mmCIF file of C-alpha atoms in Angstrom:
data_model
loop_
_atom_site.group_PDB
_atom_site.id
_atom_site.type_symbol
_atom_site.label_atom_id
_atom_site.label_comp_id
_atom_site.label_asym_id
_atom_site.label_seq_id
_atom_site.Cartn_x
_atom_site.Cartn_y
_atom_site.Cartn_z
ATOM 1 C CA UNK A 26 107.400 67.316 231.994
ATOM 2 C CA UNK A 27 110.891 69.150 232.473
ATOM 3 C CA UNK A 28 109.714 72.254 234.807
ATOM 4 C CA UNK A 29 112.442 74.460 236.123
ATOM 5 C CA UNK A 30 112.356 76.200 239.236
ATOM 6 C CA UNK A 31 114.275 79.185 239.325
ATOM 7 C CA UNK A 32 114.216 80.197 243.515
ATOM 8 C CA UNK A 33 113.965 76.483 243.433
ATOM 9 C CA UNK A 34 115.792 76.386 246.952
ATOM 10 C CA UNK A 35 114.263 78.889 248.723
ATOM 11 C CA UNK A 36 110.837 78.675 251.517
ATOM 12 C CA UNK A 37 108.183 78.179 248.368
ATOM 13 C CA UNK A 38 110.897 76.525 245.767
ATOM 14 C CA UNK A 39 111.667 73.654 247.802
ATOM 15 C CA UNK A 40 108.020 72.682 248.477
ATOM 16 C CA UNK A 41 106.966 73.339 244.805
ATOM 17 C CA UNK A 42 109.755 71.352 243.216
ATOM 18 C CA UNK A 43 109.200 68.425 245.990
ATOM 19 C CA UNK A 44 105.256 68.592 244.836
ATOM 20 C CA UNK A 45 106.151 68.448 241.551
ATOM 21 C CA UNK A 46 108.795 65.436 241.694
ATOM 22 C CA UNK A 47 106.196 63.652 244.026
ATOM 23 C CA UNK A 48 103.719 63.992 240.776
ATOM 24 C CA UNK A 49 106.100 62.861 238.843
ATOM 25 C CA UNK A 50 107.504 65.689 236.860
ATOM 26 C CA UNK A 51 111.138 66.051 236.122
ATOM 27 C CA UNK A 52 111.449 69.062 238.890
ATOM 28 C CA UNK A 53 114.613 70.997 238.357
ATOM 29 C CA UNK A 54 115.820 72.996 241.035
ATOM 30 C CA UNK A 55 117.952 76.046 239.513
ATOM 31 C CA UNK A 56 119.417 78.801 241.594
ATOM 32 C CA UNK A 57 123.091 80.750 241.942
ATOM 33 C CA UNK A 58 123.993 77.681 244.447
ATOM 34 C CA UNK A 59 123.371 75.131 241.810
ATOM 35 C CA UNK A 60 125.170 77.530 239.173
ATOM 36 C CA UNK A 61 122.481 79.331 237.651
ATOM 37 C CA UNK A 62 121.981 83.363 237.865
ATOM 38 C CA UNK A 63 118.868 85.403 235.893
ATOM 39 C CA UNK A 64 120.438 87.882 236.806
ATOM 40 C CA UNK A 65 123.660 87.857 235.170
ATOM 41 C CA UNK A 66 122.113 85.244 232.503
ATOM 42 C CA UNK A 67 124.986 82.715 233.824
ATOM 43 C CA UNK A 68 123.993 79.145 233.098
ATOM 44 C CA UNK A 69 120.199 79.724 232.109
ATOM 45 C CA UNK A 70 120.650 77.691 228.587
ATOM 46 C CA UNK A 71 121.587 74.624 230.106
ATOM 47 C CA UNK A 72 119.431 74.421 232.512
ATOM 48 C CA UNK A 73 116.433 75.872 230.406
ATOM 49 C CA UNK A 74 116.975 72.972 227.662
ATOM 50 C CA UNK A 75 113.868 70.925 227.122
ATOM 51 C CA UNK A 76 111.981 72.538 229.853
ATOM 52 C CA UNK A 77 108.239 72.749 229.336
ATOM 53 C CA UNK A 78 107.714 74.872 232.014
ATOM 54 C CA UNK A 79 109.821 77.775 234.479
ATOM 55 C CA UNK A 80 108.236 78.514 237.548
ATOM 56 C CA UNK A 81 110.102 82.114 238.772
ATOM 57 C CA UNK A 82 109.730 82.123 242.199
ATOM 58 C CA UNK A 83 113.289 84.076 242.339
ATOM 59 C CA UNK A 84 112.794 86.979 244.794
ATOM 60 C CA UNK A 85 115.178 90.099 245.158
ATOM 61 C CA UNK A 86 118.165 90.234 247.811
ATOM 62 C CA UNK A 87 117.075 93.569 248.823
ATOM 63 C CA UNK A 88 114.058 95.620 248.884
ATOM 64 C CA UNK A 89 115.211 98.650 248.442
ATOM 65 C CA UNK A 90 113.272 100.247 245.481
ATOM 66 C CA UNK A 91 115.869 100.734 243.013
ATOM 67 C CA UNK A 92 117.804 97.374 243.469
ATOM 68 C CA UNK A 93 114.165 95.322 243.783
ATOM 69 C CA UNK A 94 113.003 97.115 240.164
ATOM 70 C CA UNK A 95 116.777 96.776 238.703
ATOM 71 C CA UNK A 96 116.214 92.378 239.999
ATOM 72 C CA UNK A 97 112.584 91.737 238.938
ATOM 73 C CA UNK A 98 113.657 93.870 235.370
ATOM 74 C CA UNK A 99 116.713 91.923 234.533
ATOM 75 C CA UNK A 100 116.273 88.821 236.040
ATOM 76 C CA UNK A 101 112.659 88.801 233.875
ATOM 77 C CA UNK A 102 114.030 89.741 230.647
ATOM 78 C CA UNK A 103 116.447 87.251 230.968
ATOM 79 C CA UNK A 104 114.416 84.071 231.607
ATOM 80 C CA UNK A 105 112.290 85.302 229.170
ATOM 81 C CA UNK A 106 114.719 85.631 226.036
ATOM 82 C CA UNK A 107 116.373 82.132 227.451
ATOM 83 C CA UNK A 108 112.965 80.508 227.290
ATOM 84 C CA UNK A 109 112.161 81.894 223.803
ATOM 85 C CA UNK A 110 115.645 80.136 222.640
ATOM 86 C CA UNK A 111 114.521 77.224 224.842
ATOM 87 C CA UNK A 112 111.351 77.053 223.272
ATOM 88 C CA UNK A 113 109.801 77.114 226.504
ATOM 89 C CA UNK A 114 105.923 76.809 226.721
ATOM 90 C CA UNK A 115 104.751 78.250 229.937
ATOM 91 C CA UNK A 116 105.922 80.569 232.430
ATOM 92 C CA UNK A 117 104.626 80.916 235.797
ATOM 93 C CA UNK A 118 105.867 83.825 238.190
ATOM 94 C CA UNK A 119 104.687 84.088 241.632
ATOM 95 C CA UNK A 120 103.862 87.252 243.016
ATOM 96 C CA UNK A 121 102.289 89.933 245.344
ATOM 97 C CA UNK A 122 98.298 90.481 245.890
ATOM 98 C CA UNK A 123 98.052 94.240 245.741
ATOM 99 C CA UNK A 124 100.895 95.011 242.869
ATOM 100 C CA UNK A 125 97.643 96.142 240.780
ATOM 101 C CA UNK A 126 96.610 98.786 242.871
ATOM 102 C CA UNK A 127 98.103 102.073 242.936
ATOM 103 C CA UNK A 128 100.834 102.275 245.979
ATOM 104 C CA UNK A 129 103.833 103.569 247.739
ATOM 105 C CA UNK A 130 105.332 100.463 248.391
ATOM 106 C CA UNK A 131 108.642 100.415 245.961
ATOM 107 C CA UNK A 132 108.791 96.373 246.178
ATOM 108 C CA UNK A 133 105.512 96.519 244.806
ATOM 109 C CA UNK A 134 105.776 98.477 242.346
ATOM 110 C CA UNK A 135 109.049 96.471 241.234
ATOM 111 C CA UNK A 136 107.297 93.223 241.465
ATOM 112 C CA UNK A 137 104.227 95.458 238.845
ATOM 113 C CA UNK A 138 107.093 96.177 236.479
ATOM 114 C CA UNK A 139 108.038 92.352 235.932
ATOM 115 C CA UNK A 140 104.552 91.221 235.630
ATOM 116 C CA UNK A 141 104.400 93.517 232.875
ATOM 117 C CA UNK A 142 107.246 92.204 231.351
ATOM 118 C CA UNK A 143 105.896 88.812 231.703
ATOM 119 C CA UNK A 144 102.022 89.811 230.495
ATOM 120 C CA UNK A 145 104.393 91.432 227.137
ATOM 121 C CA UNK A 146 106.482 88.898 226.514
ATOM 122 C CA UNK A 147 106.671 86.394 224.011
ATOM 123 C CA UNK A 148 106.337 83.305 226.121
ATOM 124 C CA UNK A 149 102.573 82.156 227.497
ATOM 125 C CA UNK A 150 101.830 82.687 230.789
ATOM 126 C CA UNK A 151 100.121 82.583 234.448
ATOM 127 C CA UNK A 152 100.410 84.674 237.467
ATOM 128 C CA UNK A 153 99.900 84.248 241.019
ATOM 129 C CA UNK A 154 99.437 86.821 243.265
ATOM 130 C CA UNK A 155 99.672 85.473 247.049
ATOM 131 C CA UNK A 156 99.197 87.395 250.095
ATOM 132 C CA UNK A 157 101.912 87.261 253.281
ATOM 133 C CA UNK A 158 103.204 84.105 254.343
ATOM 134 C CA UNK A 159 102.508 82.590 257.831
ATOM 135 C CA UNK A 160 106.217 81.948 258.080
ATOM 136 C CA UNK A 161 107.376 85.800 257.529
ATOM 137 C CA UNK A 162 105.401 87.038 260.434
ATOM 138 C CA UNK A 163 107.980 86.841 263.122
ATOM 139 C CA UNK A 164 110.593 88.309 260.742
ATOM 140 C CA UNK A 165 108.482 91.783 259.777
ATOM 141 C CA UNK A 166 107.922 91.548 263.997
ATOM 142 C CA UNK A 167 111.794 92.186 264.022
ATOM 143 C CA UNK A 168 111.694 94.719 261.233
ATOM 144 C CA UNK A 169 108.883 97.054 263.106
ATOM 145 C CA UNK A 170 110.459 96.744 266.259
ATOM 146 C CA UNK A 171 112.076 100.113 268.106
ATOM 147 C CA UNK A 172 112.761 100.215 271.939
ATOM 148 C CA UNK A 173 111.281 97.016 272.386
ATOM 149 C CA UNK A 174 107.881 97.928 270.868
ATOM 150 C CA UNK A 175 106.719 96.381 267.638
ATOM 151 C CA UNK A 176 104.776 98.825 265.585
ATOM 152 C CA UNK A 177 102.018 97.297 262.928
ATOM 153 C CA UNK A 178 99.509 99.314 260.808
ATOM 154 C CA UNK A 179 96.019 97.879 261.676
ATOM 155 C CA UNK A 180 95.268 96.889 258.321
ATOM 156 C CA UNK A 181 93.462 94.067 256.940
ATOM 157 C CA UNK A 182 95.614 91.056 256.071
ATOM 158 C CA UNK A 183 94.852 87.359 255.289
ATOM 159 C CA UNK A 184 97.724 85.625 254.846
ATOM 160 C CA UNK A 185 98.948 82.069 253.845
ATOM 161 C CA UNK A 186 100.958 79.240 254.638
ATOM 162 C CA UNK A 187 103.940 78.526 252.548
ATOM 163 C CA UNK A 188 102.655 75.194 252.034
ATOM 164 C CA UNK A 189 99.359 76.468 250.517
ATOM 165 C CA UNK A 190 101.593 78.528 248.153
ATOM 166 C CA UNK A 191 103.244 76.011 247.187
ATOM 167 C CA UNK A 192 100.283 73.566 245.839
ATOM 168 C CA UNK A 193 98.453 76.732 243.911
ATOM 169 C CA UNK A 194 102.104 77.268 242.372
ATOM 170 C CA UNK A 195 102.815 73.532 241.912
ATOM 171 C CA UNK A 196 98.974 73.460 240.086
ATOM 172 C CA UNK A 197 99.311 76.490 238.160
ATOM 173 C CA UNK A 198 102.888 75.242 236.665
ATOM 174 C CA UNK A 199 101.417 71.694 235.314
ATOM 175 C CA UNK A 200 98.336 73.630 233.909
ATOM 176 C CA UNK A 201 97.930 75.484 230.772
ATOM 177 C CA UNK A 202 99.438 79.146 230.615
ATOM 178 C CA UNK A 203 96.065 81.267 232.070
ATOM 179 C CA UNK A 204 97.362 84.284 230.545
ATOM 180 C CA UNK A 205 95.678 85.819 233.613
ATOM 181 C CA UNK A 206 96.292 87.083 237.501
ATOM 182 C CA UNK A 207 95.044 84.243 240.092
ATOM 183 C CA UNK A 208 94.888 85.990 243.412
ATOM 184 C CA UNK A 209 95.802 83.319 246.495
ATOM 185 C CA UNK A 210 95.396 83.800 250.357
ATOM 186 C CA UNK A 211 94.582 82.090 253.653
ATOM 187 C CA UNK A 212 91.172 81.479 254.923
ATOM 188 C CA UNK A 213 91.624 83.741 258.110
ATOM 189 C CA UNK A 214 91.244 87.548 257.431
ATOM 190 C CA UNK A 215 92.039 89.957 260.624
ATOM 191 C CA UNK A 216 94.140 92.968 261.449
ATOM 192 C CA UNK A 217 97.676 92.830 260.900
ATOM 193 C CA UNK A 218 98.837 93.936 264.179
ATOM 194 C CA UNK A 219 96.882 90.906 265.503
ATOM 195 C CA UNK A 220 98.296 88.403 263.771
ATOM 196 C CA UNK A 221 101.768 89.288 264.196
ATOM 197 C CA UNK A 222 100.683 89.772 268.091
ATOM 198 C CA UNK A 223 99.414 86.128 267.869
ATOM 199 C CA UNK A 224 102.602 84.768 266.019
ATOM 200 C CA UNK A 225 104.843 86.190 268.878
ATOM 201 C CA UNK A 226 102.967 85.077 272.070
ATOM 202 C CA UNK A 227 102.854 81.332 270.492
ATOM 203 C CA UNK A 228 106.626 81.578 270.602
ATOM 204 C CA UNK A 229 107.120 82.730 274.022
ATOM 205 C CA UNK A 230 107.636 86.702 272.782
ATOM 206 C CA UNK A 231 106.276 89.116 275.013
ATOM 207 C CA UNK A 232 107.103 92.211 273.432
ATOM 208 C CA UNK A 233 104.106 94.195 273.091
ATOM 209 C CA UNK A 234 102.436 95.004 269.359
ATOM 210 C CA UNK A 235 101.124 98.595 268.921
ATOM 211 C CA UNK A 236 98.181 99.283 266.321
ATOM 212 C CA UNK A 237 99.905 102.354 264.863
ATOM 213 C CA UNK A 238 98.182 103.919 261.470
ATOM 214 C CA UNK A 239 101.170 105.666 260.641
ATOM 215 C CA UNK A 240 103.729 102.573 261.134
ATOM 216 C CA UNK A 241 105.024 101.531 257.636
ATOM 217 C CA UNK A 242 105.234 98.288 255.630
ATOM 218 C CA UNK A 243 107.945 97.765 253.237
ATOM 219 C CA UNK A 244 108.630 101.190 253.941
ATOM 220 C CA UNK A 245 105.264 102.887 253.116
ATOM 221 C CA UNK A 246 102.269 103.214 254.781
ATOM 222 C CA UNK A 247 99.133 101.150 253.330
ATOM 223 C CA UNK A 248 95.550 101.429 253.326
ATOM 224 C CA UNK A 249 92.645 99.059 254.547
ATOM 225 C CA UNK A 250 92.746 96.693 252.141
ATOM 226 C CA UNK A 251 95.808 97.002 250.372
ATOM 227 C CA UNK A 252 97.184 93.676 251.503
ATOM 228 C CA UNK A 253 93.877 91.383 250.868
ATOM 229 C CA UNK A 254 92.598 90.202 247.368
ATOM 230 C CA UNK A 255 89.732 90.860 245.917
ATOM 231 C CA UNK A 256 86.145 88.830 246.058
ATOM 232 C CA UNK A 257 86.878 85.469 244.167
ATOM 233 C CA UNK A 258 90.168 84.573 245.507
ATOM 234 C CA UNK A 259 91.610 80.863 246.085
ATOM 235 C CA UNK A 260 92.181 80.010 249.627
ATOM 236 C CA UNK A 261 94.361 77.897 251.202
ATOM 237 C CA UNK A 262 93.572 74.905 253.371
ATOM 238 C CA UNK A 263 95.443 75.991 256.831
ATOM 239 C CA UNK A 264 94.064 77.746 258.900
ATOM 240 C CA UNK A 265 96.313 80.504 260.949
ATOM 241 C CA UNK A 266 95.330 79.280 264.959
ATOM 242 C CA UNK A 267 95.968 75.456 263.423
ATOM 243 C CA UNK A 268 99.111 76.340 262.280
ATOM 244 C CA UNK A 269 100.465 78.310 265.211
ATOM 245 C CA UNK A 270 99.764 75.602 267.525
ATOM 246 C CA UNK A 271 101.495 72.741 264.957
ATOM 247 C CA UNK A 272 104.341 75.030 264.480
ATOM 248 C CA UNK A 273 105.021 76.636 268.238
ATOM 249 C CA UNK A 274 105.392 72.922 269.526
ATOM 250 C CA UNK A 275 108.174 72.062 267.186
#
């Protein structure tokens, strides 16, 4: 099959569209490098003709509320009419595990807004919600950090390795449309606060990682469990102390 990847060159889009291509699949990776925008629409026909399949694993440039809900929005309506025209069969969009619960968190509620476009639309479909990546750790480290502190709500989190997203994804895409929310995560569940303490110390970073209820993720605080799935949920294969000790001695 023709399946597009739009994202396609990004953390998950390169692994999916290498899965894909190693499977066989004529893997097309589409993003504003390789000429194609969903947000302004630019080049989506051509690269959308005889595709089977569009994975959307496109992700806003900012996450501020107003310009994540104006990306997911426009970006969404836009694949979708192009892969009407297309005559597109399935569409796949990867997205966040908690976006069905009620919360502060403006990205989320962006990322809600698309998946009702997509669950509307006129093009079957699957979703697939997937909890933090392994790799982003470090990075939200760096965004919670004042005065040399990093701040991290002692929440529950079990998150994933980008190469675990990228299988369910690369699954999902050369399945039929589920028409229905598949919830992914990691095998290890703990607090937040420890596993971005954990991340840092593997790489050498000593700055020291405060439990703080009040500190704020993606600009809001969150509750116990808003950042774990539900009973039922696919795991993924790595586990988190595995990974830090293949990745900390590259």
């Amino acid at each position: 099959m023709k399946i597009v990847v739009i994202g396609g060159t990004g953390l998950i889009g390169s692994k999916v569209v290498l899965r894909l291509a190693d499977d066989g699949h004529d893997a097309v990776a589409a993003s504003p490098a390789s000429g194609v925008d969903a947000v302004t629409g630019e080049g989506l026909d051509d690269v959308l003709g005889g595709a089977a399949v569009v994975v959307d694993l496109s992700n806003s440039p900012s996450f501020d509320d107003a310009a994540a809900l104006s990306f997911f929005t426009t970006s969404t309506r836009n694949l979708l009419a192009a892969e009407a025209t297309a005559g597109v069969g399935h569409h796949v969009a990867l997205s966040v595990v908690g976006t069905r619960r009620d919360s502060e968190i403006g990205y989320f509620r962006a990322k809600a807004a698309q998946e009702e476009l997509v669950e509307a639309g006129p093009i079957p479909w699957s979703l697939v919600h997937v909890t933090q990546f392994f790799e982003f750790l470090p990075r939200i480290a760096d965004g919670a950090a004042a005065d040399g502190t990093v701040r991290i709500p002692p929440v529950l989190l079990q998150p994933i390795a980008a190469d675990d997203v990228a299988a369910a994804v690369a699954r999902t895409a050369v399945g039929p449309p589920t028409r229905a929310v598949v919830e992914v995560a990691g095998p290890d569940r703990r607090r937040f606060d420890e596993f971005v303490e954990l991340s840092l110390r593997a790489r050498g970073d000593r700055r020291p990682v405060v439990a703080d209820p009040h500190a704020r993720y993606f600009g809001a605080e969150v509750g116990q469990r808003t950042l774990v799935p539900d009973d039922g949920a696919l795991l993924g294969g790595t586990r988190f102390d595995d990974w830090l000790r293949r990745t900390a001695s590259v």
